[in-house]
């Protein structure tokens, strides 16, 4: 992550000159946009609120520390001017507004007082009486004694300070994990706060509509002193024994980590994403996306005193993105692959996998990095909606939003899909220009014939992107490019994968006269030839759509028609293989109660079980799942197959084959090692099974008791 602040100090010496230079810099860097905010910064004497600081430090574009705790951590500071300006602009404060500031110091309150004067009001609140005493004194000394200063825990906002109808704006200037102030904000009001989402800090501007907060501007990476009192955030940090590796779950359920210690005894596997980033390019949006897309997401850091060199390289500056999968872990890293255009380096995102199934966890994370690259990287910002938990707000649609449930609110993050682009170029003979993609590079559709085009870059329109891509790939500008169709690719199950905006244009240059900068070969192709070529399915679908289109019919609106292409399904019948442990002691069977948020059979009793992964045998799967879920250790040689359940779930087209194994012996007592999936283990008499219980579990246990080895279930 990067900060926009700079520590350059002007060379002039008087406070007025320093303040003028600072404001000129904020204007030049586009942190100040409006005359009102500019006027406030030019008028309020910042140095009067930090009397211990040198004038040059007071007017540097950086934070000024005011107060620290016994451990040397800052508990109060004056924020960097660039960030104060950004948040004030985002708050859209006007004369006459009623404004609350949470986190005091005096200077920012004085800026707000200038914005709301002469008819508005400003209340500034802080939990620390030393801070509020100082703010009261500084405000009085500078002529802002009409500002109301309150000493209180912001988690329990005093009711008597909230005006009728709520505040027009609330600015939070401390690092906050939650936003319990929605009810104190007027409808249509603005709330600007540095919100923590899985440990990532973002200054976000919201507008209140229909009882919820809606973001509508780009997120700004920032840092503030931590919230104190009942609203203080808990990092939920766990340390993997003997490694110095620390994992934090600020949002989500903390997972056990002791079982991860052996994972770091060997070199990791590496999954390449082929997604690159510049040395000075922030990638905070990617890490925020991964936090919502990947269950078990956490932040990974290394204790400097406990680092034994097992992570190479360890995360730099900020904790890294990671996921835990039982006894395995994957983490996001980068590898330098070049100098980059600016000389600051070009890096590839790679994922390191640790443990027996680290390669699978690494692939899972790498797939999400590539999905972000194809569909979301070019978006200026995600859209965030925050509802109070005590409302009957509609749940986000499946797959549409990432959700973080906090103490007072539910945060939903929706990532706009930004299409890639492609050019359908035709000549006067009705042929199509296609290019052959390299078969020996880790790229999309290697070795296939496809349309020219590529991804949209941040802030570009699709029209700008396709013009740039054609210039980069063939060095030509096509003057008559117009939108033709939107191509949506779905996987074999019908789940959305990516979207491409296809533009149609005309070109009559022979292929051998076009200089190709990317790919292997260009070719003018007729529609009847494509069945004989190794063709990208999406390209083939677009060519057929164009061939059969009525090009003379005029559309009544500007919406492009959609062409859907589904990746082929292998029609040979394949079953999902699941291994289930039948552990019986003194006539009672071990069952676990699934987590209330589980996608399958929530709050329902079930056997220890899991699916076969990669190329492992079913008995290996059973041993692995047993240890990952319960901590019990069972040698493969001590497992016997006691039942086979041939299951077809209602409405499903994928059969499931359940293999039920019973051990002759085991080591240990069952413990909950995956609390995000199972809340408890308990022994239940076979003749008094609990309710609710997974129905096929009941069927299998009854069959085992009756000596029936095979049962088909759900087949007509």
PDB file of N, CA and C in Angstrom, residues 123-186:
ATOM      1  N   UNK A 123     -19.528  20.004  16.377  1.00  0.00           N
ATOM      2  CA  UNK A 123     -19.228  19.317  17.635  1.00  0.00           C
ATOM      3  C   UNK A 123     -18.047  18.396  17.389  1.00  0.00           C
ATOM      4  N   UNK A 124     -17.024  18.497  18.209  1.00  0.00           N
ATOM      5  CA  UNK A 124     -15.867  17.613  18.095  1.00  0.00           C
ATOM      6  C   UNK A 124     -15.763  16.773  19.356  1.00  0.00           C
ATOM      7  N   UNK A 125     -15.541  15.466  19.207  1.00  0.00           N
ATOM      8  CA  UNK A 125     -15.634  14.518  20.320  1.00  0.00           C
ATOM      9  C   UNK A 125     -14.390  13.646  20.364  1.00  0.00           C
ATOM     10  N   UNK A 126     -13.923  13.370  21.579  1.00  0.00           N
ATOM     11  CA  UNK A 126     -12.789  12.462  21.755  1.00  0.00           C
ATOM     12  C   UNK A 126     -12.916  11.792  23.115  1.00  0.00           C
ATOM     13  N   UNK A 127     -12.366  10.577  23.226  1.00  0.00           N
ATOM     14  CA  UNK A 127     -12.453   9.817  24.475  1.00  0.00           C
ATOM     15  C   UNK A 127     -11.414  10.269  25.497  1.00  0.00           C
ATOM     16  N   UNK A 128     -10.336  10.906  25.038  1.00  0.00           N
ATOM     17  CA  UNK A 128      -9.208  11.259  25.899  1.00  0.00           C
ATOM     18  C   UNK A 128      -9.389  12.682  26.424  1.00  0.00           C
ATOM     19  N   UNK A 129      -9.553  12.877  27.746  1.00  0.00           N
ATOM     20  CA  UNK A 129      -9.756  14.232  28.282  1.00  0.00           C
ATOM     21  C   UNK A 129      -8.553  15.138  28.065  1.00  0.00           C
ATOM     22  N   UNK A 130      -7.349  14.564  27.996  1.00  0.00           N
ATOM     23  CA  UNK A 130      -6.184  15.399  27.716  1.00  0.00           C
ATOM     24  C   UNK A 130      -6.293  15.996  26.316  1.00  0.00           C
ATOM     25  N   UNK A 131      -6.767  15.204  25.378  1.00  0.00           N
ATOM     26  CA  UNK A 131      -6.936  15.682  24.005  1.00  0.00           C
ATOM     27  C   UNK A 131      -8.020  16.746  23.932  1.00  0.00           C
ATOM     28  N   UNK A 132      -9.180  16.495  24.573  1.00  0.00           N
ATOM     29  CA  UNK A 132     -10.268  17.478  24.504  1.00  0.00           C
ATOM     30  C   UNK A 132      -9.918  18.755  25.257  1.00  0.00           C
ATOM     31  N   UNK A 133      -9.171  18.641  26.365  1.00  0.00           N
ATOM     32  CA  UNK A 133      -8.732  19.859  27.063  1.00  0.00           C
ATOM     33  C   UNK A 133      -7.846  20.697  26.155  1.00  0.00           C
ATOM     34  N   UNK A 134      -6.926  20.027  25.443  1.00  0.00           N
ATOM     35  CA  UNK A 134      -6.064  20.759  24.523  1.00  0.00           C
ATOM     36  C   UNK A 134      -6.851  21.374  23.384  1.00  0.00           C
ATOM     37  N   UNK A 135      -7.801  20.617  22.831  1.00  0.00           N
ATOM     38  CA  UNK A 135      -8.616  21.141  21.736  1.00  0.00           C
ATOM     39  C   UNK A 135      -9.408  22.367  22.185  1.00  0.00           C
ATOM     40  N   UNK A 136      -9.992  22.289  23.384  1.00  0.00           N
ATOM     41  CA  UNK A 136     -10.755  23.429  23.908  1.00  0.00           C
ATOM     42  C   UNK A 136      -9.865  24.661  24.023  1.00  0.00           C
ATOM     43  N   UNK A 137      -8.664  24.468  24.531  1.00  0.00           N
ATOM     44  CA  UNK A 137      -7.748  25.586  24.732  1.00  0.00           C
ATOM     45  C   UNK A 137      -7.304  26.180  23.395  1.00  0.00           C
ATOM     46  N   UNK A 138      -6.918  25.316  22.445  1.00  0.00           N
ATOM     47  CA  UNK A 138      -6.436  25.813  21.156  1.00  0.00           C
ATOM     48  C   UNK A 138      -7.549  26.518  20.375  1.00  0.00           C
ATOM     49  N   UNK A 139      -8.753  25.964  20.419  1.00  0.00           N
ATOM     50  CA  UNK A 139      -9.874  26.582  19.701  1.00  0.00           C
ATOM     51  C   UNK A 139     -10.202  27.949  20.273  1.00  0.00           C
ATOM     52  N   UNK A 140     -10.151  28.073  21.595  1.00  0.00           N
ATOM     53  CA  UNK A 140     -10.422  29.374  22.212  1.00  0.00           C
ATOM     54  C   UNK A 140      -9.346  30.385  21.842  1.00  0.00           C
ATOM     55  N   UNK A 141      -8.091  29.939  21.829  1.00  0.00           N
ATOM     56  CA  UNK A 141      -6.986  30.848  21.531  1.00  0.00           C
ATOM     57  C   UNK A 141      -7.009  31.347  20.089  1.00  0.00           C
ATOM     58  N   UNK A 142      -7.624  30.587  19.197  1.00  0.00           N
ATOM     59  CA  UNK A 142      -7.637  30.951  17.776  1.00  0.00           C
ATOM     60  C   UNK A 142      -8.976  31.520  17.314  1.00  0.00           C
ATOM     61  N   UNK A 143      -9.885  31.764  18.250  1.00  0.00           N
ATOM     62  CA  UNK A 143     -11.148  32.407  17.902  1.00  0.00           C
ATOM     63  C   UNK A 143     -12.257  31.466  17.504  1.00  0.00           C
ATOM     64  N   UNK A 144     -12.126  30.174  17.823  1.00  0.00           N
ATOM     65  CA  UNK A 144     -13.161  29.196  17.474  1.00  0.00           C
ATOM     66  C   UNK A 144     -13.792  28.606  18.738  1.00  0.00           C
ATOM     67  N   UNK A 145     -13.991  29.444  19.756  1.00  0.00           N
ATOM     68  CA  UNK A 145     -14.522  28.942  21.021  1.00  0.00           C
ATOM     69  C   UNK A 145     -15.993  28.568  20.942  1.00  0.00           C
ATOM     70  N   UNK A 146     -16.659  28.837  19.798  1.00  0.00           N
ATOM     71  CA  UNK A 146     -18.048  28.406  19.624  1.00  0.00           C
ATOM     72  C   UNK A 146     -18.149  26.920  19.257  1.00  0.00           C
ATOM     73  N   UNK A 147     -17.029  26.272  18.956  1.00  0.00           N
ATOM     74  CA  UNK A 147     -17.044  24.833  18.670  1.00  0.00           C
ATOM     75  C   UNK A 147     -17.325  24.071  19.965  1.00  0.00           C
ATOM     76  N   UNK A 148     -18.286  23.162  19.931  1.00  0.00           N
ATOM     77  CA  UNK A 148     -18.603  22.343  21.106  1.00  0.00           C
ATOM     78  C   UNK A 148     -17.622  21.182  21.191  1.00  0.00           C
ATOM     79  N   UNK A 149     -16.919  21.060  22.315  1.00  0.00           N
ATOM     80  CA  UNK A 149     -15.955  19.991  22.537  1.00  0.00           C
ATOM     81  C   UNK A 149     -16.529  19.036  23.580  1.00  0.00           C
ATOM     82  N   UNK A 150     -16.581  17.746  23.249  1.00  0.00           N
ATOM     83  CA  UNK A 150     -17.212  16.744  24.107  1.00  0.00           C
ATOM     84  C   UNK A 150     -16.210  15.643  24.399  1.00  0.00           C
ATOM     85  N   UNK A 151     -16.143  15.237  25.676  1.00  0.00           N
ATOM     86  CA  UNK A 151     -15.330  14.087  26.062  1.00  0.00           C
ATOM     87  C   UNK A 151     -16.257  12.895  26.261  1.00  0.00           C
ATOM     88  N   UNK A 152     -16.144  11.869  25.403  1.00  0.00           N
ATOM     89  CA  UNK A 152     -17.026  10.704  25.479  1.00  0.00           C
ATOM     90  C   UNK A 152     -16.462   9.594  24.612  1.00  0.00           C
ATOM     91  N   UNK A 153     -16.934   8.372  24.873  1.00  0.00           N
ATOM     92  CA  UNK A 153     -16.620   7.223  24.032  1.00  0.00           C
ATOM     93  C   UNK A 153     -17.561   7.263  22.832  1.00  0.00           C
ATOM     94  N   UNK A 154     -17.016   7.377  21.631  1.00  0.00           N
ATOM     95  CA  UNK A 154     -17.855   7.504  20.431  1.00  0.00           C
ATOM     96  C   UNK A 154     -18.730   6.290  20.199  1.00  0.00           C
ATOM     97  N   UNK A 155     -18.371   5.139  20.766  1.00  0.00           N
ATOM     98  CA  UNK A 155     -19.208   3.955  20.635  1.00  0.00           C
ATOM     99  C   UNK A 155     -20.575   4.189  21.256  1.00  0.00           C
ATOM    100  N   UNK A 156     -20.639   5.068  22.258  1.00  0.00           N
ATOM    101  CA  UNK A 156     -21.895   5.387  22.945  1.00  0.00           C
ATOM    102  C   UNK A 156     -22.126   6.890  22.822  1.00  0.00           C
ATOM    103  N   UNK A 157     -22.503   7.325  21.643  1.00  0.00           N
ATOM    104  CA  UNK A 157     -22.660   8.741  21.341  1.00  0.00           C
ATOM    105  C   UNK A 157     -23.707   9.366  22.259  1.00  0.00           C
ATOM    106  N   UNK A 158     -23.371  10.416  23.002  1.00  0.00           N
ATOM    107  CA  UNK A 158     -24.368  11.052  23.875  1.00  0.00           C
ATOM    108  C   UNK A 158     -25.566  11.539  23.070  1.00  0.00           C
ATOM    109  N   UNK A 159     -26.751  11.153  23.505  1.00  0.00           N
ATOM    110  CA  UNK A 159     -27.959  11.484  22.747  1.00  0.00           C
ATOM    111  C   UNK A 159     -28.188  12.983  22.675  1.00  0.00           C
ATOM    112  N   UNK A 160     -27.762  13.732  23.709  1.00  0.00           N
ATOM    113  CA  UNK A 160     -28.091  15.155  23.741  1.00  0.00           C
ATOM    114  C   UNK A 160     -27.246  15.995  22.788  1.00  0.00           C
ATOM    115  N   UNK A 161     -26.232  15.410  22.159  1.00  0.00           N
ATOM    116  CA  UNK A 161     -25.448  16.194  21.199  1.00  0.00           C
ATOM    117  C   UNK A 161     -25.958  16.011  19.772  1.00  0.00           C
ATOM    118  N   UNK A 162     -26.867  15.053  19.550  1.00  0.00           N
ATOM    119  CA  UNK A 162     -27.376  14.788  18.198  1.00  0.00           C
ATOM    120  C   UNK A 162     -28.534  15.732  17.921  1.00  0.00           C
ATOM    121  N   UNK A 163     -28.444  16.574  16.904  1.00  0.00           N
ATOM    122  CA  UNK A 163     -29.538  17.513  16.613  1.00  0.00           C
ATOM    123  C   UNK A 163     -30.770  16.790  16.077  1.00  0.00           C
ATOM    124  N   UNK A 164     -31.897  17.421  16.177  1.00  0.00           N
ATOM    125  CA  UNK A 164     -33.134  16.837  15.653  1.00  0.00           C
ATOM    126  C   UNK A 164     -32.985  16.611  14.144  1.00  0.00           C
ATOM    127  N   UNK A 165     -33.273  15.409  13.717  1.00  0.00           N
ATOM    128  CA  UNK A 165     -33.120  15.056  12.311  1.00  0.00           C
ATOM    129  C   UNK A 165     -31.742  14.548  11.950  1.00  0.00           C
ATOM    130  N   UNK A 166     -30.782  14.650  12.888  1.00  0.00           N
ATOM    131  CA  UNK A 166     -29.449  14.113  12.654  1.00  0.00           C
ATOM    132  C   UNK A 166     -28.467  15.134  12.102  1.00  0.00           C
ATOM    133  N   UNK A 167     -27.190  14.775  12.152  1.00  0.00           N
ATOM    134  CA  UNK A 167     -26.126  15.633  11.618  1.00  0.00           C
ATOM    135  C   UNK A 167     -26.169  15.628  10.088  1.00  0.00           C
ATOM    136  N   UNK A 168     -25.780  16.763   9.508  1.00  0.00           N
ATOM    137  CA  UNK A 168     -25.660  16.835   8.049  1.00  0.00           C
ATOM    138  C   UNK A 168     -24.383  16.162   7.561  1.00  0.00           C
ATOM    139  N   UNK A 169     -23.400  16.101   8.438  1.00  0.00           N
ATOM    140  CA  UNK A 169     -22.143  15.427   8.077  1.00  0.00           C
ATOM    141  C   UNK A 169     -21.478  14.918   9.346  1.00  0.00           C
ATOM    142  N   UNK A 170     -20.847  13.744   9.230  1.00  0.00           N
ATOM    143  CA  UNK A 170     -20.043  13.173  10.308  1.00  0.00           C
ATOM    144  C   UNK A 170     -18.689  12.826   9.714  1.00  0.00           C
ATOM    145  N   UNK A 171     -17.624  13.369  10.330  1.00  0.00           N
ATOM    146  CA  UNK A 171     -16.262  13.034   9.924  1.00  0.00           C
ATOM    147  C   UNK A 171     -15.604  12.254  11.048  1.00  0.00           C
ATOM    148  N   UNK A 172     -15.060  11.080  10.710  1.00  0.00           N
ATOM    149  CA  UNK A 172     -14.364  10.246  11.683  1.00  0.00           C
ATOM    150  C   UNK A 172     -12.874  10.350  11.366  1.00  0.00           C
ATOM    151  N   UNK A 173     -12.100  10.814  12.342  1.00  0.00           N
ATOM    152  CA  UNK A 173     -10.671  11.022  12.107  1.00  0.00           C
ATOM    153  C   UNK A 173      -9.828  10.114  12.993  1.00  0.00           C
ATOM    154  N   UNK A 174     -10.393   8.953  13.338  1.00  0.00           N
ATOM    155  CA  UNK A 174      -9.643   7.883  13.989  1.00  0.00           C
ATOM    156  C   UNK A 174      -9.916   6.595  13.214  1.00  0.00           C
ATOM    157  N   UNK A 175      -8.970   5.689  13.274  1.00  0.00           N
ATOM    158  CA  UNK A 175      -9.059   4.421  12.553  1.00  0.00           C
ATOM    159  C   UNK A 175     -10.177   3.577  13.163  1.00  0.00           C
ATOM    160  N   UNK A 176     -11.271   3.384  12.431  1.00  0.00           N
ATOM    161  CA  UNK A 176     -12.448   2.719  12.997  1.00  0.00           C
ATOM    162  C   UNK A 176     -12.749   1.424  12.265  1.00  0.00           C
ATOM    163  N   UNK A 177     -13.154   0.405  13.041  1.00  0.00           N
ATOM    164  CA  UNK A 177     -13.489  -0.907  12.477  1.00  0.00           C
ATOM    165  C   UNK A 177     -14.962  -0.999  12.105  1.00  0.00           C
ATOM    166  N   UNK A 178     -15.789  -0.134  12.671  1.00  0.00           N
ATOM    167  CA  UNK A 178     -17.233  -0.189  12.434  1.00  0.00           C
ATOM    168  C   UNK A 178     -17.783   1.226  12.360  1.00  0.00           C
ATOM    169  N   UNK A 179     -19.035   1.353  11.928  1.00  0.00           N
ATOM    170  CA  UNK A 179     -19.685   2.661  11.790  1.00  0.00           C
ATOM    171  C   UNK A 179     -21.036   2.634  12.508  1.00  0.00           C
ATOM    172  N   UNK A 180     -21.041   2.793  13.843  1.00  0.00           N
ATOM    173  CA  UNK A 180     -22.302   2.715  14.600  1.00  0.00           C
ATOM    174  C   UNK A 180     -23.082   4.019  14.629  1.00  0.00           C
ATOM    175  N   UNK A 181     -22.795   4.956  13.723  1.00  0.00           N
ATOM    176  CA  UNK A 181     -23.382   6.296  13.802  1.00  0.00           C
ATOM    177  C   UNK A 181     -24.389   6.571  12.698  1.00  0.00           C
ATOM    178  N   UNK A 182     -24.874   5.546  12.028  1.00  0.00           N
ATOM    179  CA  UNK A 182     -25.797   5.765  10.907  1.00  0.00           C
ATOM    180  C   UNK A 182     -27.063   6.468  11.375  1.00  0.00           C
ATOM    181  N   UNK A 183     -27.593   6.072  12.528  1.00  0.00           N
ATOM    182  CA  UNK A 183     -28.826   6.685  13.026  1.00  0.00           C
ATOM    183  C   UNK A 183     -28.645   8.148  13.399  1.00  0.00           C
ATOM    184  N   UNK A 184     -27.411   8.571  13.683  1.00  0.00           N
ATOM    185  CA  UNK A 184     -27.161   9.966  14.055  1.00  0.00           C
ATOM    186  C   UNK A 184     -26.979  10.866  12.843  1.00  0.00           C
ATOM    187  N   UNK A 185     -27.032  10.299  11.637  1.00  0.00           N
ATOM    188  CA  UNK A 185     -26.831  11.046  10.405  1.00  0.00           C
ATOM    189  C   UNK A 185     -28.168  11.329   9.739  1.00  0.00           C
ATOM    190  N   UNK A 186     -28.338  12.550   9.261  1.00  0.00           N
ATOM    191  CA  UNK A 186     -29.573  12.918   8.570  1.00  0.00           C
ATOM    192  C   UNK A 186     -29.663  12.196   7.237  1.00  0.00           C
TER     193      UNK A 186
END
